[in-house]
Amino acid sequence: MDRKVRVRFAPSPTGPLHIGGVRTALYNYLFAKKHGGDFLLRIEDTDQTRFVPGAEEYIIESLKWLGIEPVEGVGYGDGPHAPYRQSERKLIYKQYAMQLVDAGHAYYAFDTAEELEGMRERLKASNVDAKYDAITRGTMKNSLTLPEDEVKRRLENGDQYVIRIKLPRKEEVKFFDEIRGWVSFNTSQMDDKVLFKSDGMPTYHLANVVDDYLMEITHVIRGEEWLPSAPLHVLLYRYLGWEDNRPSFSHLPLLLKPEGNGKLSKRDGDRLGFPVFPLQWKDPFSGEISSGYRESGYLPEAVINLLAFLGWNPGTQQELFTKEELAEAFSLDRVSKSGAKFDLNKAKWFNQQYVRMLDDQTLANILENQVKEKTSGVDFSKEFIFKAAQLVKEKVSFTKELWEYSFFIFQIPESLDEQVVSKKWKPELKPVLAEIKSAFDAMNKFTAEDAERVYLEVLEKNGIQSKQFLQMFRVCLTGQAGGPPLFELAALVGKESCSARLNHALTILP
Ligand code: GLU
């Protein structure tokens, strides 16, 4: 019988979650949804020296904001495999380390830090790759080299020790990666990794494998940086007798800098002005603030969509996907092997598409707050603000830009775009502009169509082509070189305001 699909996101709480990590969570989530499976959140906090306060809460809040919500895990109630925080599972791991020792697949090592350093120095001096492995372990202080009674005595004495895996000297470890195909490593390139420490804590490798097994994980989907650990994990499943239940492996491509060379880092974000974290983060030690997608005005739906496309594509032209559509379309065989370049313009484009999809009332409410903040005291009707938001919504990439793209609707511009004036304005045009103003003043009904008709009539009378004058006329009304459909804007601000704006332009233009 096929096992129910169960996948997990297993971050370590060592700082804010990088968007690469968010993408890993998303792909796991989509995969679970696609296959009617479970998505779990497990916190891998065995390395207490790297623990950062607030990081776990940050991870949970990020997943909530994006709607990538687990069905089991830290912050999600008591699932059948609770607890989901590895530090609280401490007592589970030792028996598996002991099982490996008893079966001859692991051993105790008592080497001090100085002894390990001495070994490394020695090997480096003779140009050999310095690692604790099938060859060097014979020269070190461990249960393979020390007499049995000394090992016993040291353990009883409470001497410091670690348990290391005993790798075969030269053996090919092959496994199938769902994204990369067959992958092969040789144990001669690997080292006898520490699995367990005398402080009672397992290391990442042991805890990760034990928990994936106990939590019945069927597919491990994680970042490429874990690919070199995978052969060790494959061997652990074999040595623990769990090969039949070993999850499949998928290692996701790296997220690359916009230029494509190297991994996307926080520094790239700072340098190019985009966040690499989902939410704003304040470093608890240095107080340094790093920007987040949420605070920068990205909508969660846009972040989901843009992250989905960083390393995956649907194989069609469609670019806009809801989370549900993504879950439907997602498959591991369309995840690329090569790194995915972060593209800031594309990220903004995605956000713009989702801002356009917001309903007009939501946008109007956001704009209303901005208007209140910027024009203290002036009272604009809700209807006026609603129409203004409708007029400019196509232009903005972020809702926080609404005011920036519409302020000239609420205020008569103080200055006129200099470039347009220097290119398009001639003093001979002044009487024409004055004539348009008078014609506007004489109108009864002031709709967009009427205003445009009257404007065209005056131009025609003066032998001027609208194409040549329109941008200048826009500058006279709004101060800006570009903006929303001009006569709709004119109708919205109304006859009096248009008249005042043209008057103002007539006084400042030469
Ligand atoms: N704790 C690891 C991390 O921080 C998890 C790796 C894995 O998914 O196996 O990314």
Coordinates of N, CA and C in Angstrom, one line a residue, residues 200-352:
G200 N 24.4 14.7 25.7 CA 23.1 14.1 25.6 C 22.3 14.6 24.3
M201 N 23.0 15.4 23.6 CA 22.3 16.0 22.4 C 22.8 15.3 21.1
P202 N 21.9 14.9 20.2 CA 22.3 14.4 18.9 C 22.8 15.5 18.1
T203 N 23.5 15.2 17.0 CA 23.8 16.3 16.0 C 22.6 16.3 15.0
Y204 N 22.7 17.3 14.1 CA 21.7 17.4 13.1 C 21.4 16.1 12.3
H205 N 22.5 15.4 11.9 CA 22.3 14.3 11.0 C 21.5 13.2 11.7
L206 N 21.8 12.8 12.9 CA 21.1 11.8 13.6 C 19.7 12.2 13.9
A207 N 19.5 13.4 14.4 CA 18.2 13.8 14.8 C 17.3 13.9 13.6
N208 N 17.8 14.4 12.5 CA 17.1 14.6 11.3 C 16.6 13.3 10.7
V209 N 17.5 12.3 10.7 CA 17.1 11.0 10.1 C 16.1 10.3 11.1
V210 N 16.4 10.3 12.4 CA 15.5 9.6 13.3 C 14.1 10.3 13.3
D211 N 14.0 11.6 13.2 CA 12.7 12.2 13.2 C 12.0 12.0 11.9
D212 N 12.7 12.1 10.8 CA 12.0 11.8 9.5 C 11.4 10.4 9.6
Y213 N 12.1 9.5 10.1 CA 11.6 8.1 10.2 C 10.4 8.0 11.1
L214 N 10.6 8.6 12.4 CA 9.5 8.4 13.3 C 8.3 9.2 12.9
M215 N 8.5 10.4 12.2 CA 7.3 11.2 11.8 C 6.8 10.7 10.5
E216 N 7.3 9.6 10.0 CA 6.7 9.0 8.8 C 6.8 9.9 7.6
I217 N 7.9 10.6 7.5 CA 8.1 11.5 6.3 C 8.4 10.6 5.1
T218 N 7.7 11.0 4.0 CA 7.8 10.2 2.8 C 8.7 10.9 1.7
H219 N 8.8 12.2 1.8 CA 9.6 12.9 0.8 C 10.4 14.0 1.5
V220 N 11.7 14.0 1.4 CA 12.5 15.1 1.9 C 12.8 16.1 0.8
I221 N 12.3 17.3 0.9 CA 12.5 18.3 -0.1 C 13.2 19.5 0.6
R222 N 14.4 19.7 0.3 CA 15.2 20.7 1.0 C 16.2 21.4 0.1
G223 N 17.0 22.3 0.6 CA 17.9 23.1 -0.2 C 19.1 22.3 -0.6
E224 N 19.7 22.8 -1.7 CA 20.9 22.1 -2.3 C 22.0 21.9 -1.3
E225 N 22.1 22.9 -0.3 CA 23.3 22.8 0.6 C 23.3 21.5 1.4
W226 N 22.2 20.8 1.4 CA 22.1 19.5 2.2 C 22.4 18.3 1.3
L227 N 22.7 18.5 0.0 CA 23.0 17.4 -0.9 C 24.2 16.6 -0.4
P228 N 25.3 17.3 0.1 CA 26.5 16.5 0.5 C 26.2 15.7 1.8
S229 N 25.1 16.0 2.5 CA 24.8 15.2 3.7 C 23.9 14.0 3.4
A230 N 23.3 14.0 2.2 CA 22.4 13.0 1.8 C 23.0 11.6 1.8
P231 N 24.2 11.4 1.3 CA 24.8 10.0 1.4 C 24.9 9.5 2.8
L232 N 25.3 10.4 3.7 CA 25.3 10.0 5.1 C 24.0 9.5 5.6
H233 N 23.0 10.3 5.2 CA 21.6 10.0 5.7 C 21.1 8.6 5.1
V234 N 21.5 8.4 3.8 CA 21.2 7.2 3.2 C 21.8 6.0 4.0
L235 N 23.0 6.2 4.4 CA 23.7 5.1 5.1 C 23.1 4.9 6.5
L236 N 22.7 6.0 7.1 CA 22.0 5.9 8.4 C 20.7 5.1 8.3
Y237 N 19.9 5.4 7.3 CA 18.7 4.6 7.1 C 19.0 3.1 7.0
R238 N 20.1 2.9 6.2 CA 20.5 1.5 6.0 C 20.9 0.8 7.3
Y239 N 21.8 1.5 8.0 CA 22.4 0.9 9.3 C 21.3 0.8 10.4
L240 N 20.3 1.6 10.3 CA 19.3 1.5 11.3 C 18.2 0.5 10.9
G241 N 18.3 0.0 9.7 CA 17.3 -1.0 9.3 C 16.0 -0.4 8.8
W242 N 16.1 0.8 8.3 CA 14.9 1.6 7.9 C 14.8 1.8 6.4
E243 N 15.6 1.1 5.7 CA 15.8 1.4 4.2 C 14.4 1.3 3.5
D244 N 13.6 0.4 3.9 CA 12.3 0.3 3.2 C 11.4 1.5 3.4
N245 N 11.6 2.2 4.5 CA 10.8 3.4 4.8 C 11.6 4.7 4.5
R246 N 12.7 4.6 3.8 CA 13.5 5.8 3.6 C 12.7 6.8 2.7
P247 N 12.6 8.1 3.1 CA 12.0 9.1 2.3 C 12.8 9.2 1.0
S248 N 12.1 9.7 -0.1 CA 12.9 10.1 -1.3 C 13.5 11.4 -1.0
F249 N 14.5 11.8 -1.8 CA 15.2 13.0 -1.6 C 15.0 13.9 -2.8
S250 N 14.8 15.2 -2.6 CA 14.8 16.2 -3.6 C 15.6 17.4 -3.1
H251 N 16.6 17.8 -3.8 CA 17.4 19.0 -3.4 C 17.2 20.1 -4.3
L252 N 16.6 21.2 -3.8 CA 16.2 22.3 -4.6 C 17.4 23.2 -5.0
P253 N 17.3 23.8 -6.2 CA 18.4 24.7 -6.6 C 18.6 25.9 -5.8
L254 N 19.8 26.4 -5.8 CA 20.1 27.6 -5.0 C 19.3 28.8 -5.5
L255 N 19.1 29.8 -4.7 CA 18.6 31.1 -5.1 C 19.8 32.0 -5.3
L256 N 20.0 32.5 -6.6 CA 21.2 33.2 -6.9 C 21.0 34.7 -6.9
K257 N 22.1 35.4 -6.8 CA 22.1 36.9 -6.9 C 21.5 37.3 -8.2
P258 N 21.0 38.5 -8.3 CA 20.4 38.9 -9.6 C 21.4 38.8 -10.8
E259 N 22.7 39.0 -10.5 CA 23.7 38.8 -11.6 C 24.0 37.4 -11.9
G260 N 23.5 36.5 -11.0 CA 23.7 35.1 -11.3 C 24.9 34.4 -10.8
N261 N 25.8 35.2 -10.2 CA 27.0 34.6 -9.6 C 27.0 34.5 -8.1
G262 N 26.7 33.3 -7.6 CA 26.7 33.1 -6.2 C 25.3 33.2 -5.5
K263 N 25.3 32.7 -4.3 CA 24.1 32.6 -3.5 C 23.6 34.0 -3.1
L264 N 22.3 34.1 -3.2 CA 21.6 35.4 -2.8 C 21.8 35.6 -1.3
S265 N 22.4 36.8 -0.9 CA 22.6 37.0 0.5 C 22.0 38.3 0.9
K266 N 22.0 38.5 2.2 CA 21.4 39.7 2.8 C 22.0 40.9 2.2
R267 N 23.3 40.8 2.0 CA 24.1 42.0 1.5 C 23.6 42.4 0.1
D268 N 23.2 41.4 -0.7 CA 22.7 41.7 -2.0 C 21.4 42.5 -1.9
G269 N 20.6 42.0 -1.0 CA 19.3 42.7 -0.7 C 19.6 44.2 -0.3
D270 N 20.5 44.4 0.6 CA 20.8 45.8 1.0 C 21.3 46.6 -0.1
R271 N 22.2 46.0 -0.9 CA 22.9 46.7 -2.0 C 21.9 47.1 -3.1
L272 N 20.9 46.2 -3.4 CA 20.0 46.4 -4.5 C 18.6 46.9 -4.1
G273 N 18.4 46.9 -2.8 CA 17.2 47.5 -2.3 C 16.0 46.6 -2.3
F274 N 16.2 45.3 -2.0 CA 15.0 44.4 -1.9 C 15.2 43.5 -0.6
P275 N 14.1 43.1 0.0 CA 14.3 42.3 1.2 C 14.7 40.8 0.8
V276 N 15.5 40.2 1.7 CA 15.7 38.8 1.5 C 15.0 38.0 2.6
F277 N 14.2 38.7 3.4 CA 13.5 38.0 4.5 C 12.0 38.3 4.4
P278 N 11.2 37.4 4.8 CA 9.7 37.6 4.6 C 9.2 38.8 5.4
L279 N 9.7 38.8 6.7 CA 9.2 39.9 7.6 C 10.4 40.7 8.1
Q280 N 10.1 41.9 8.5 CA 11.2 42.7 9.1 C 11.8 41.9 10.3
W281 N 13.1 42.0 10.5 CA 13.7 41.3 11.6 C 14.7 42.3 12.3
K282 N 14.5 42.2 13.7 CA 15.5 43.0 14.5 C 16.4 42.0 15.1
D283 N 17.7 42.1 14.9 CA 18.7 41.2 15.5 C 18.7 41.4 17.0
P284 N 18.4 40.4 17.7 CA 18.3 40.6 19.2 C 19.7 40.9 19.8
F285 N 20.8 40.7 19.2 CA 22.1 41.0 19.8 C 22.6 42.4 19.4
S286 N 22.5 42.6 18.0 CA 23.1 43.9 17.6 C 22.0 45.0 17.4
G287 N 20.7 44.6 17.4 CA 19.7 45.6 17.2 C 19.5 46.0 15.8
E288 N 20.3 45.4 14.9 CA 20.3 45.8 13.5 C 18.9 45.3 12.9
I289 N 18.3 46.2 12.0 CA 17.0 45.9 11.4 C 17.2 45.4 10.0
S290 N 16.6 44.3 9.6 CA 16.6 43.9 8.2 C 15.2 44.0 7.7
S291 N 15.1 44.5 6.4 CA 13.8 44.7 5.9 C 13.1 43.4 5.5
G292 N 11.8 43.4 5.5 CA 11.0 42.3 5.1 C 10.0 42.5 4.0
Y293 N 9.6 41.5 3.3 CA 8.6 41.7 2.2 C 7.3 42.3 2.7
R294 N 6.9 41.8 3.9 CA 5.6 42.3 4.4 C 5.7 43.8 4.6
E295 N 6.7 44.3 5.3 CA 6.8 45.7 5.6 C 7.2 46.6 4.4
S296 N 7.7 45.9 3.3 CA 8.0 46.6 2.1 C 6.8 46.8 1.2
G297 N 5.7 46.2 1.6 CA 4.5 46.4 0.8 C 4.2 45.3 -0.1
Y298 N 4.8 44.2 0.0 CA 4.5 43.1 -0.9 C 3.2 42.4 -0.3
L299 N 2.4 41.9 -1.2 CA 1.2 41.1 -0.8 C 1.6 39.7 -0.7
P300 N 1.1 39.0 0.3 CA 1.5 37.6 0.5 C 1.3 36.7 -0.7
E301 N 0.2 37.0 -1.4 CA -0.1 36.2 -2.7 C 0.9 36.4 -3.7
A302 N 1.5 37.6 -3.8 CA 2.5 37.9 -4.8 C 3.8 37.2 -4.4
V303 N 4.1 37.2 -3.1 CA 5.4 36.6 -2.6 C 5.3 35.1 -2.9
I304 N 4.2 34.5 -2.7 CA 4.0 33.0 -3.0 C 4.2 32.8 -4.5
N305 N 3.6 33.6 -5.3 CA 3.7 33.4 -6.7 C 5.1 33.6 -7.2
L306 N 5.8 34.7 -6.7 CA 7.1 34.9 -7.2 C 8.1 33.9 -6.7
L307 N 7.9 33.4 -5.5 CA 8.8 32.3 -5.0 C 8.6 31.0 -5.7
A308 N 7.3 30.7 -6.0 CA 7.1 29.5 -6.7 C 7.9 29.4 -8.1
F309 N 8.0 30.6 -8.7 CA 8.7 30.7 -10.0 C 10.2 30.7 -9.9
L310 N 10.7 30.8 -8.7 CA 12.2 30.8 -8.5 C 12.6 29.4 -8.4
G311 N 12.7 28.7 -9.5 CA 13.2 27.3 -9.5 C 12.2 26.3 -10.0
W312 N 11.0 26.8 -10.3 CA 10.0 25.9 -10.9 C 9.3 26.7 -12.0
N313 N 8.7 26.0 -13.0 CA 7.8 26.7 -13.9 C 6.8 25.6 -14.4
P314 N 5.6 26.1 -14.7 CA 4.5 25.2 -15.1 C 4.6 24.6 -16.4
G315 N 5.6 25.1 -17.3 CA 5.7 24.6 -18.6 C 4.7 25.2 -19.6
T316 N 4.0 26.2 -19.1 CA 3.0 26.9 -20.0 C 3.3 28.4 -19.9
Q317 N 2.5 29.3 -20.6 CA 2.8 30.7 -20.5 C 2.2 31.3 -19.3
Q318 N 1.3 30.6 -18.6 CA 0.6 31.2 -17.4 C 1.6 31.6 -16.3
E319 N 1.5 32.9 -15.8 CA 2.4 33.3 -14.8 C 1.7 33.6 -13.5
L320 N 0.4 33.9 -13.5 CA -0.3 34.3 -12.3 C -1.0 33.0 -11.8
F321 N -0.7 32.7 -10.6 CA -1.3 31.5 -10.0 C -1.7 31.8 -8.6
T322 N -2.9 31.3 -8.2 CA -3.2 31.4 -6.8 C -2.5 30.2 -6.1
K323 N -2.5 30.2 -4.8 CA -1.9 29.1 -4.1 C -2.5 27.8 -4.5
E324 N -3.8 27.8 -4.6 CA -4.5 26.5 -5.0 C -4.1 26.1 -6.4
E325 N -4.0 27.0 -7.3 CA -3.6 26.7 -8.7 C -2.2 26.1 -8.7
L326 N -1.4 26.7 -7.8 CA 0.0 26.3 -7.8 C 0.1 24.8 -7.3
A327 N -0.7 24.5 -6.2 CA -0.8 23.2 -5.7 C -1.2 22.2 -6.8
E328 N -2.1 22.6 -7.6 CA -2.6 21.8 -8.7 C -1.5 21.5 -9.7
A329 N -0.8 22.6 -10.0 CA 0.2 22.5 -11.1 C 1.5 22.0 -10.7
F330 N 1.8 22.1 -9.4 CA 3.2 21.8 -9.0 C 3.6 20.4 -9.2
S331 N 4.9 20.2 -9.7 CA 5.4 18.8 -9.6 C 7.0 19.0 -9.5
L332 N 7.6 18.0 -8.9 CA 9.0 18.1 -8.6 C 9.8 17.9 -10.0
D333 N 9.2 17.3 -10.9 CA 10.0 17.1 -12.2 C 10.0 18.4 -13.0
R334 N 9.3 19.4 -12.6 CA 9.5 20.7 -13.3 C 10.3 21.7 -12.4
V335 N 10.9 21.2 -11.4 CA 11.9 22.0 -10.6 C 13.2 21.9 -11.3
S336 N 13.9 23.1 -11.5 CA 15.1 23.0 -12.3 C 16.3 22.6 -11.4
K337 N 17.3 22.1 -12.1 CA 18.5 21.7 -11.4 C 19.4 22.9 -11.1
S338 N 19.4 23.8 -12.1 CA 20.3 24.9 -12.0 C 19.7 26.0 -11.1
G339 N 20.6 26.8 -10.5 CA 20.2 27.9 -9.6 C 19.2 28.9 -10.3
A340 N 18.4 29.5 -9.4 CA 17.4 30.4 -9.9 C 17.8 31.9 -9.6
K341 N 17.9 32.7 -10.6 CA 18.3 34.1 -10.4 C 17.2 34.9 -9.8
F342 N 17.5 35.7 -8.8 CA 16.4 36.6 -8.2 C 16.3 37.8 -9.2
D343 N 15.1 38.2 -9.5 CA 14.9 39.3 -10.4 C 14.0 40.3 -9.8
L344 N 14.5 41.4 -9.4 CA 13.8 42.4 -8.6 C 12.6 43.0 -9.4
N345 N 12.8 43.2 -10.7 CA 11.8 43.8 -11.5 C 10.6 42.8 -11.7
K346 N 11.0 41.6 -11.8 CA 9.9 40.6 -11.9 C 9.1 40.5 -10.6
A347 N 9.9 40.6 -9.5 CA 9.2 40.6 -8.2 C 8.2 41.7 -8.0
K348 N 8.6 42.9 -8.5 CA 7.7 44.1 -8.4 C 6.5 43.9 -9.4
W349 N 6.8 43.3 -10.5 CA 5.7 43.0 -11.5 C 4.7 42.1 -10.9
F350 N 5.1 41.1 -10.2 CA 4.2 40.2 -9.6 C 3.3 40.9 -8.6
N351 N 4.0 41.8 -7.8 CA 3.2 42.5 -6.8 C 2.2 43.4 -7.4
Q352 N 2.6 44.1 -8.5 CA 1.7 45.0 -9.2 C 0.5 44.2 -9.7

